[in-house]
PDB file of C-alpha atoms in Angstrom:
ATOM      1  CA  ARG A   1     -18.273 -27.208  26.505  1.00  0.00           C
ATOM      2  CA  PHE A   2     -20.324 -28.878  29.240  1.00  0.00           C
ATOM      3  CA  THR A   3     -23.616 -27.016  28.741  1.00  0.00           C
ATOM      4  CA  LYS A   4     -24.787 -24.050  26.681  1.00  0.00           C
ATOM      5  CA  THR A   5     -23.155 -21.605  29.147  1.00  0.00           C
ATOM      6  CA  LEU A   6     -20.632 -23.713  31.133  1.00  0.00           C
ATOM      7  CA  TYR A   7     -17.145 -24.463  29.808  1.00  0.00           C
ATOM      8  CA  GLY A   8     -14.047 -26.241  31.037  1.00  0.00           C
ATOM      9  CA  ALA A   9     -10.490 -25.471  30.006  1.00  0.00           C
ATOM     10  CA  PHE A  10      -6.923 -26.467  30.687  1.00  0.00           C
ATOM     11  CA  THR A  11      -3.727 -24.760  29.624  1.00  0.00           C
ATOM     12  CA  LEU A  12      -0.088 -25.781  29.507  1.00  0.00           C
ATOM     13  CA  GLN A  13       2.219 -22.817  28.933  1.00  0.00           C
ATOM     14  CA  GLN A  14       5.980 -22.344  28.822  1.00  0.00           C
ATOM     15  CA  GLN A  15       7.503 -18.863  28.617  1.00  0.00           C
ATOM     16  CA  GLU A  16      11.148 -17.840  28.441  1.00  0.00           C
ATOM     17  CA  PHE A  17      12.305 -14.405  29.619  1.00  0.00           C
ATOM     18  CA  TYR A  18      15.586 -12.922  28.356  1.00  0.00           C
ATOM     19  CA  TYR A  19      16.940  -9.556  29.478  1.00  0.00           C
ATOM     20  CA  ASP A  20      19.163  -7.284  27.424  1.00  0.00           C
ATOM     21  CA  LYS A  21      21.298  -5.737  30.191  1.00  0.00           C
ATOM     22  CA  PHE A  22      20.921  -8.264  33.020  1.00  0.00           C
ATOM     23  CA  SER A  23      21.169 -11.737  31.483  1.00  0.00           C
ATOM     24  CA  GLY A  24      21.583 -13.204  34.993  1.00  0.00           C
ATOM     25  CA  LEU A  25      17.867 -12.496  35.435  1.00  0.00           C
ATOM     26  CA  ASN A  26      16.843 -14.737  32.500  1.00  0.00           C
ATOM     27  CA  PHE A  27      14.356 -17.431  33.559  1.00  0.00           C
ATOM     28  CA  GLY A  28      11.633 -19.796  32.388  1.00  0.00           C
ATOM     29  CA  SER A  29       8.034 -19.940  33.590  1.00  0.00           C
ATOM     30  CA  PHE A  30       5.802 -23.037  33.297  1.00  0.00           C
ATOM     31  CA  ASP A  31       2.060 -22.908  34.046  1.00  0.00           C
ATOM     32  CA  PHE A  32      -0.603 -25.594  34.273  1.00  0.00           C
ATOM     33  CA  ARG A  33      -4.142 -24.217  34.588  1.00  0.00           C
ATOM     34  CA  ALA A  34      -7.474 -26.009  34.820  1.00  0.00           C
ATOM     35  CA  GLY A  35     -10.872 -24.553  35.533  1.00  0.00           C
ATOM     36  CA  VAL A  36     -14.381 -23.631  34.511  1.00  0.00           C
ATOM     37  CA  SER A  37     -16.097 -20.552  33.132  1.00  0.00           C
ATOM     38  CA  THR A  38     -19.716 -19.628  32.684  1.00  0.00           C
ATOM     39  CA  ILE A  39     -21.592 -16.996  30.735  1.00  0.00           C
ATOM     40  CA  LEU A  40     -24.665 -15.394  32.283  1.00  0.00           C
ATOM     41  CA  PRO A  41     -26.838 -14.222  29.342  1.00  0.00           C
ATOM     42  CA  THR A  42     -29.390 -12.562  31.653  1.00  0.00           C
ATOM     43  CA  ALA A  43     -26.620 -10.401  33.183  1.00  0.00           C
ATOM     44  CA  HIS A  44     -25.359  -8.738  29.940  1.00  0.00           C
ATOM     45  CA  ASN A  45     -23.298 -11.884  29.123  1.00  0.00           C
ATOM     46  CA  LEU A  46     -21.203 -11.564  32.288  1.00  0.00           C
ATOM     47  CA  ILE A  47     -18.357 -14.110  32.197  1.00  0.00           C
ATOM     48  CA  LEU A  48     -17.251 -15.732  35.471  1.00  0.00           C
ATOM     49  CA  ARG A  49     -14.090 -17.897  35.713  1.00  0.00           C
ATOM     50  CA  ALA A  50     -12.508 -20.064  38.396  1.00  0.00           C
ATOM     51  CA  GLU A  51      -9.186 -21.835  37.790  1.00  0.00           C
ATOM     52  CA  TYR A  52      -6.463 -23.661  39.639  1.00  0.00           C
ATOM     53  CA  ASP A  53      -2.945 -22.597  38.578  1.00  0.00           C
ATOM     54  CA  TYR A  54       0.402 -24.277  39.197  1.00  0.00           C
ATOM     55  CA  ASN A  55       3.357 -22.014  38.310  1.00  0.00           C
ATOM     56  CA  ARG A  56       7.005 -23.140  38.292  1.00  0.00           C
ATOM     57  CA  LEU A  57       9.911 -20.756  37.671  1.00  0.00           C
ATOM     58  CA  THR A  58      13.166 -22.285  36.421  1.00  0.00           C
ATOM     59  CA  PHE A  59      16.703 -21.104  35.885  1.00  0.00           C
ATOM     60  CA  SER A  60      17.431 -20.112  32.276  1.00  0.00           C
ATOM     61  CA  ASN A  61      17.846 -23.113  29.933  1.00  0.00           C
ATOM     62  CA  SER A  62      17.284 -25.538  32.813  1.00  0.00           C
ATOM     63  CA  PHE A  63      14.613 -27.746  34.365  1.00  0.00           C
ATOM     64  CA  ASN A  64      15.797 -26.827  37.890  1.00  0.00           C
ATOM     65  CA  ASP A  65      13.237 -24.660  39.648  1.00  0.00           C
ATOM     66  CA  PHE A  66      13.806 -21.840  42.110  1.00  0.00           C
ATOM     67  CA  PHE A  67      10.116 -21.125  42.866  1.00  0.00           C
ATOM     68  CA  ASN A  68       6.717 -22.799  42.562  1.00  0.00           C
ATOM     69  CA  ASN A  69       3.229 -21.678  43.529  1.00  0.00           C
ATOM     70  CA  HIS A  70      -0.278 -23.126  43.736  1.00  0.00           C
ATOM     71  CA  SER A  71      -3.117 -20.610  43.413  1.00  0.00           C
ATOM     72  CA  ILE A  72      -6.792 -20.067  42.706  1.00  0.00           C
ATOM     73  CA  PHE A  73      -7.691 -17.557  40.004  1.00  0.00           C
ATOM     74  CA  LEU A  74     -11.138 -15.888  40.033  1.00  0.00           C
ATOM     75  CA  SER A  75     -12.349 -13.501  37.344  1.00  0.00           C
ATOM     76  CA  ALA A  76     -15.401 -11.524  36.239  1.00  0.00           C
ATOM     77  CA  GLU A  77     -15.624  -9.873  32.818  1.00  0.00           C
ATOM     78  CA  LEU A  78     -18.386  -7.752  31.298  1.00  0.00           C
ATOM     79  CA  PRO A  79     -18.260  -7.605  27.472  1.00  0.00           C
ATOM     80  CA  PHE A  80     -19.785  -4.866  25.325  1.00  0.00           C
ATOM     81  CA  ARG A  81     -20.156  -5.846  21.653  1.00  0.00           C
ATOM     82  CA  ILE A  82     -19.776  -3.116  19.038  1.00  0.00           C
ATOM     83  CA  GLY A  83     -21.249  -4.524  15.872  1.00  0.00           C
ATOM     84  CA  ARG A  84     -20.139  -7.973  14.745  1.00  0.00           C
ATOM     85  CA  ALA A  85     -16.379  -7.436  14.729  1.00  0.00           C
ATOM     86  CA  GLN A  86     -15.495  -5.363  17.810  1.00  0.00           C
ATOM     87  CA  GLN A  87     -15.757  -5.690  21.572  1.00  0.00           C
ATOM     88  CA  VAL A  88     -14.809  -3.682  24.652  1.00  0.00           C
ATOM     89  CA  SER A  89     -14.464  -5.603  27.930  1.00  0.00           C
ATOM     90  CA  LEU A  90     -14.246  -4.513  31.565  1.00  0.00           C
ATOM     91  CA  GLY A  91     -13.020  -6.973  34.154  1.00  0.00           C
ATOM     92  CA  VAL A  92     -11.559  -7.776  37.539  1.00  0.00           C
ATOM     93  CA  ASP A  93      -9.240 -10.648  38.455  1.00  0.00           C
ATOM     94  CA  THR A  94      -7.878 -12.042  41.676  1.00  0.00           C
ATOM     95  CA  ASN A  95      -5.154 -14.620  42.119  1.00  0.00           C
ATOM     96  CA  ILE A  96      -4.976 -16.016  45.660  1.00  0.00           C
ATOM     97  CA  SER A  97      -1.893 -18.056  46.517  1.00  0.00           C
ATOM     98  CA  LEU A  98      -2.585 -21.351  48.292  1.00  0.00           C
ATOM     99  CA  GLY A  99       1.084 -22.069  48.970  1.00  0.00           C
ATOM    100  CA  SER A 100       4.510 -21.470  47.511  1.00  0.00           C
ATOM    101  CA  SER A 101       8.071 -22.708  47.865  1.00  0.00           C
ATOM    102  CA  PRO A 102       9.946 -20.782  49.055  1.00  0.00           C
ATOM    103  CA  SER A 103       7.167 -19.027  50.962  1.00  0.00           C
ATOM    104  CA  ALA A 104       8.684 -15.511  51.218  1.00  0.00           C
ATOM    105  CA  PRO A 105       7.709 -14.441  47.659  1.00  0.00           C
ATOM    106  CA  GLN A 106       4.122 -15.687  48.150  1.00  0.00           C
ATOM    107  CA  ARG A 107       1.639 -13.012  47.096  1.00  0.00           C
ATOM    108  CA  ASP A 108      -1.985 -12.327  46.281  1.00  0.00           C
ATOM    109  CA  GLU A 109      -2.812 -10.353  43.156  1.00  0.00           C
ATOM    110  CA  PHE A 110      -5.787  -8.139  42.300  1.00  0.00           C
ATOM    111  CA  ASP A 111      -6.345  -6.279  39.028  1.00  0.00           C
ATOM    112  CA  PHE A 112      -8.801  -4.259  36.994  1.00  0.00           C
ATOM    113  CA  TYR A 113      -8.677  -4.164  33.194  1.00  0.00           C
ATOM    114  CA  VAL A 114     -10.158  -2.661  30.056  1.00  0.00           C
ATOM    115  CA  GLY A 115      -9.768  -4.505  26.767  1.00  0.00           C
ATOM    116  CA  TYR A 116     -10.543  -3.924  23.113  1.00  0.00           C
ATOM    117  CA  ALA A 117     -10.698  -6.605  20.407  1.00  0.00           C
ATOM    118  CA  VAL A 118     -11.352  -6.306  16.684  1.00  0.00           C
ATOM    119  CA  SER A 119     -11.605  -8.943  13.953  1.00  0.00           C
ATOM    120  CA  LEU A 120     -10.174  -7.421  10.800  1.00  0.00           C
ATOM    121  CA  THR A 121     -10.951 -10.537   8.755  1.00  0.00           C
ATOM    122  CA  ARG A 122     -12.348 -13.992   9.549  1.00  0.00           C
ATOM    123  CA  ASN A 123      -8.797 -15.119  10.312  1.00  0.00           C
ATOM    124  CA  LEU A 124      -6.996 -12.009  11.622  1.00  0.00           C
ATOM    125  CA  SER A 125      -7.791 -10.361  14.961  1.00  0.00           C
ATOM    126  CA  LEU A 126      -6.074  -7.658  17.039  1.00  0.00           C
ATOM    127  CA  GLY A 127      -6.410  -6.815  20.708  1.00  0.00           C
ATOM    128  CA  ALA A 128      -5.280  -4.325  23.325  1.00  0.00           C
ATOM    129  CA  VAL A 129      -5.626  -4.584  27.107  1.00  0.00           C
ATOM    130  CA  SER A 130      -4.708  -2.111  29.826  1.00  0.00           C
ATOM    131  CA  ARG A 131      -4.455  -3.417  33.416  1.00  0.00           C
ATOM    132  CA  ILE A 132      -3.734  -2.042  36.865  1.00  0.00           C
ATOM    133  CA  TYR A 133      -2.420  -4.631  39.345  1.00  0.00           C
ATOM    134  CA  VAL A 134      -1.995  -4.584  43.109  1.00  0.00           C
ATOM    135  CA  ARG A 135       0.285  -7.342  44.437  1.00  0.00           C
ATOM    136  CA  ASP A 136       0.322  -7.919  48.191  1.00  0.00           C
ATOM    137  CA  TYR A 137       3.184 -10.045  49.545  1.00  0.00           C
ATOM    138  CA  ARG A 138       2.184 -12.113  52.565  1.00  0.00           C
ATOM    139  CA  GLU A 139       5.394 -12.673  54.521  1.00  0.00           C
ATOM    140  CA  ILE A 140       7.170  -9.421  53.786  1.00  0.00           C
ATOM    141  CA  ASP A 141       6.065  -5.806  54.149  1.00  0.00           C
ATOM    142  CA  ARG A 142       5.722  -5.121  50.422  1.00  0.00           C
ATOM    143  CA  THR A 143       2.982  -4.025  48.050  1.00  0.00           C
ATOM    144  CA  ASP A 144       3.486  -3.405  44.330  1.00  0.00           C
ATOM    145  CA  VAL A 145       1.245  -1.430  41.987  1.00  0.00           C
ATOM    146  CA  SER A 146       1.731  -2.064  38.264  1.00  0.00           C
ATOM    147  CA  GLU A 147       0.297  -0.812  34.997  1.00  0.00           C
ATOM    148  CA  VAL A 148       0.453  -3.059  31.947  1.00  0.00           C
ATOM    149  CA  LEU A 149      -0.407  -2.431  28.310  1.00  0.00           C
ATOM    150  CA  ALA A 150      -0.609  -5.565  26.140  1.00  0.00           C
ATOM    151  CA  LEU A 151      -1.028  -5.688  22.367  1.00  0.00           C
ATOM    152  CA  THR A 152      -1.825  -8.913  20.485  1.00  0.00           C
ATOM    153  CA  ALA A 153      -2.303 -10.171  16.941  1.00  0.00           C
ATOM    154  CA  ASN A 154      -3.738 -13.612  16.105  1.00  0.00           C
ATOM    155  CA  TYR A 155      -4.072 -15.399  12.807  1.00  0.00           C
ATOM    156  CA  ARG A 156      -6.336 -18.459  12.571  1.00  0.00           C
ATOM    157  CA  ILE A 157      -4.659 -20.898  10.183  1.00  0.00           C
ATOM    158  CA  ASN A 158      -7.515 -23.414  10.329  1.00  0.00           C
ATOM    159  CA  LYS A 159     -10.205 -24.655  12.728  1.00  0.00           C
ATOM    160  CA  TYR A 160      -7.616 -26.222  15.075  1.00  0.00           C
ATOM    161  CA  LEU A 161      -4.496 -24.085  14.718  1.00  0.00           C
ATOM    162  CA  SER A 162      -3.675 -20.408  15.143  1.00  0.00           C
ATOM    163  CA  ALA A 163      -0.521 -18.311  15.430  1.00  0.00           C
ATOM    164  CA  GLY A 164      -0.138 -15.222  17.549  1.00  0.00           C
ATOM    165  CA  ALA A 165       2.217 -12.483  18.620  1.00  0.00           C
ATOM    166  CA  ALA A 166       2.090 -10.337  21.737  1.00  0.00           C
ATOM    167  CA  THR A 167       3.963  -7.471  23.303  1.00  0.00           C
ATOM    168  CA  THR A 168       3.616  -5.933  26.760  1.00  0.00           C
ATOM    169  CA  LEU A 169       4.778  -2.674  28.270  1.00  0.00           C
ATOM    170  CA  SER A 170       4.855  -2.560  32.082  1.00  0.00           C
ATOM    171  CA  TRP A 171       5.521   0.005  34.785  1.00  0.00           C
ATOM    172  CA  SER A 172       5.703  -1.105  38.403  1.00  0.00           C
ATOM    173  CA  ARG A 173       6.190   0.790  41.656  1.00  0.00           C
ATOM    174  CA  SER A 174       6.725  -0.890  45.012  1.00  0.00           C
ATOM    175  CA  THR A 175       6.757   0.073  48.674  1.00  0.00           C
ATOM    176  CA  LYS A 176      10.347  -1.251  48.417  1.00  0.00           C
ATOM    177  CA  SER A 177      11.823   1.000  45.704  1.00  0.00           C
ATOM    178  CA  VAL A 178      14.472  -1.559  44.759  1.00  0.00           C
ATOM    179  CA  PHE A 179      11.601  -3.471  43.066  1.00  0.00           C
ATOM    180  CA  ASP A 180      10.485  -0.538  40.868  1.00  0.00           C
ATOM    181  CA  TYR A 181      10.849  -1.315  37.160  1.00  0.00           C
ATOM    182  CA  ASP A 182       9.837  -0.444  33.605  1.00  0.00           C
ATOM    183  CA  VAL A 183       9.962  -3.262  31.045  1.00  0.00           C
ATOM    184  CA  ALA A 184       8.940  -4.106  27.473  1.00  0.00           C
ATOM    185  CA  ASN A 185       8.442  -7.728  26.355  1.00  0.00           C
ATOM    186  CA  VAL A 186       8.021  -9.004  22.809  1.00  0.00           C
TER     187      VAL A 186
END
């Protein structure tokens, strides 16, 4: 926290993706993010975010990468509190690629979302988010439109440590039908 309404954050994240039918598509995804966010109390607590993101995709169980991307992430979110324990949020995000290697998969991403969060106890919270994405690929004639439903559960163990679980259901349609897919992640 820099001031009463200005915050800084950084994230290191590693994800592993494993597929039931097509194990040749298994891969890892590493992200480093750093940025700032601010809350505007005079504008219904509007939250604005700006972050730099470095993403690196690796072959399954390997440190060898097959893609990396540098991007700027911009976001605006409008929260609506319902009592002390619930909140509905509306938001828009954009992720503009600054450069990728290889360059052909480079894309810009835009999405709109609606989220719901509830604290069942001081330590246990649940959330649901529905998003619609548009992904525009720069070097190829391709645009994807996706819908995503994400469900989360978080348990705060203590002031510094929490555990969470998430699942996502996604449907994507592309101007290149070979890239259409439906997927569930746990």
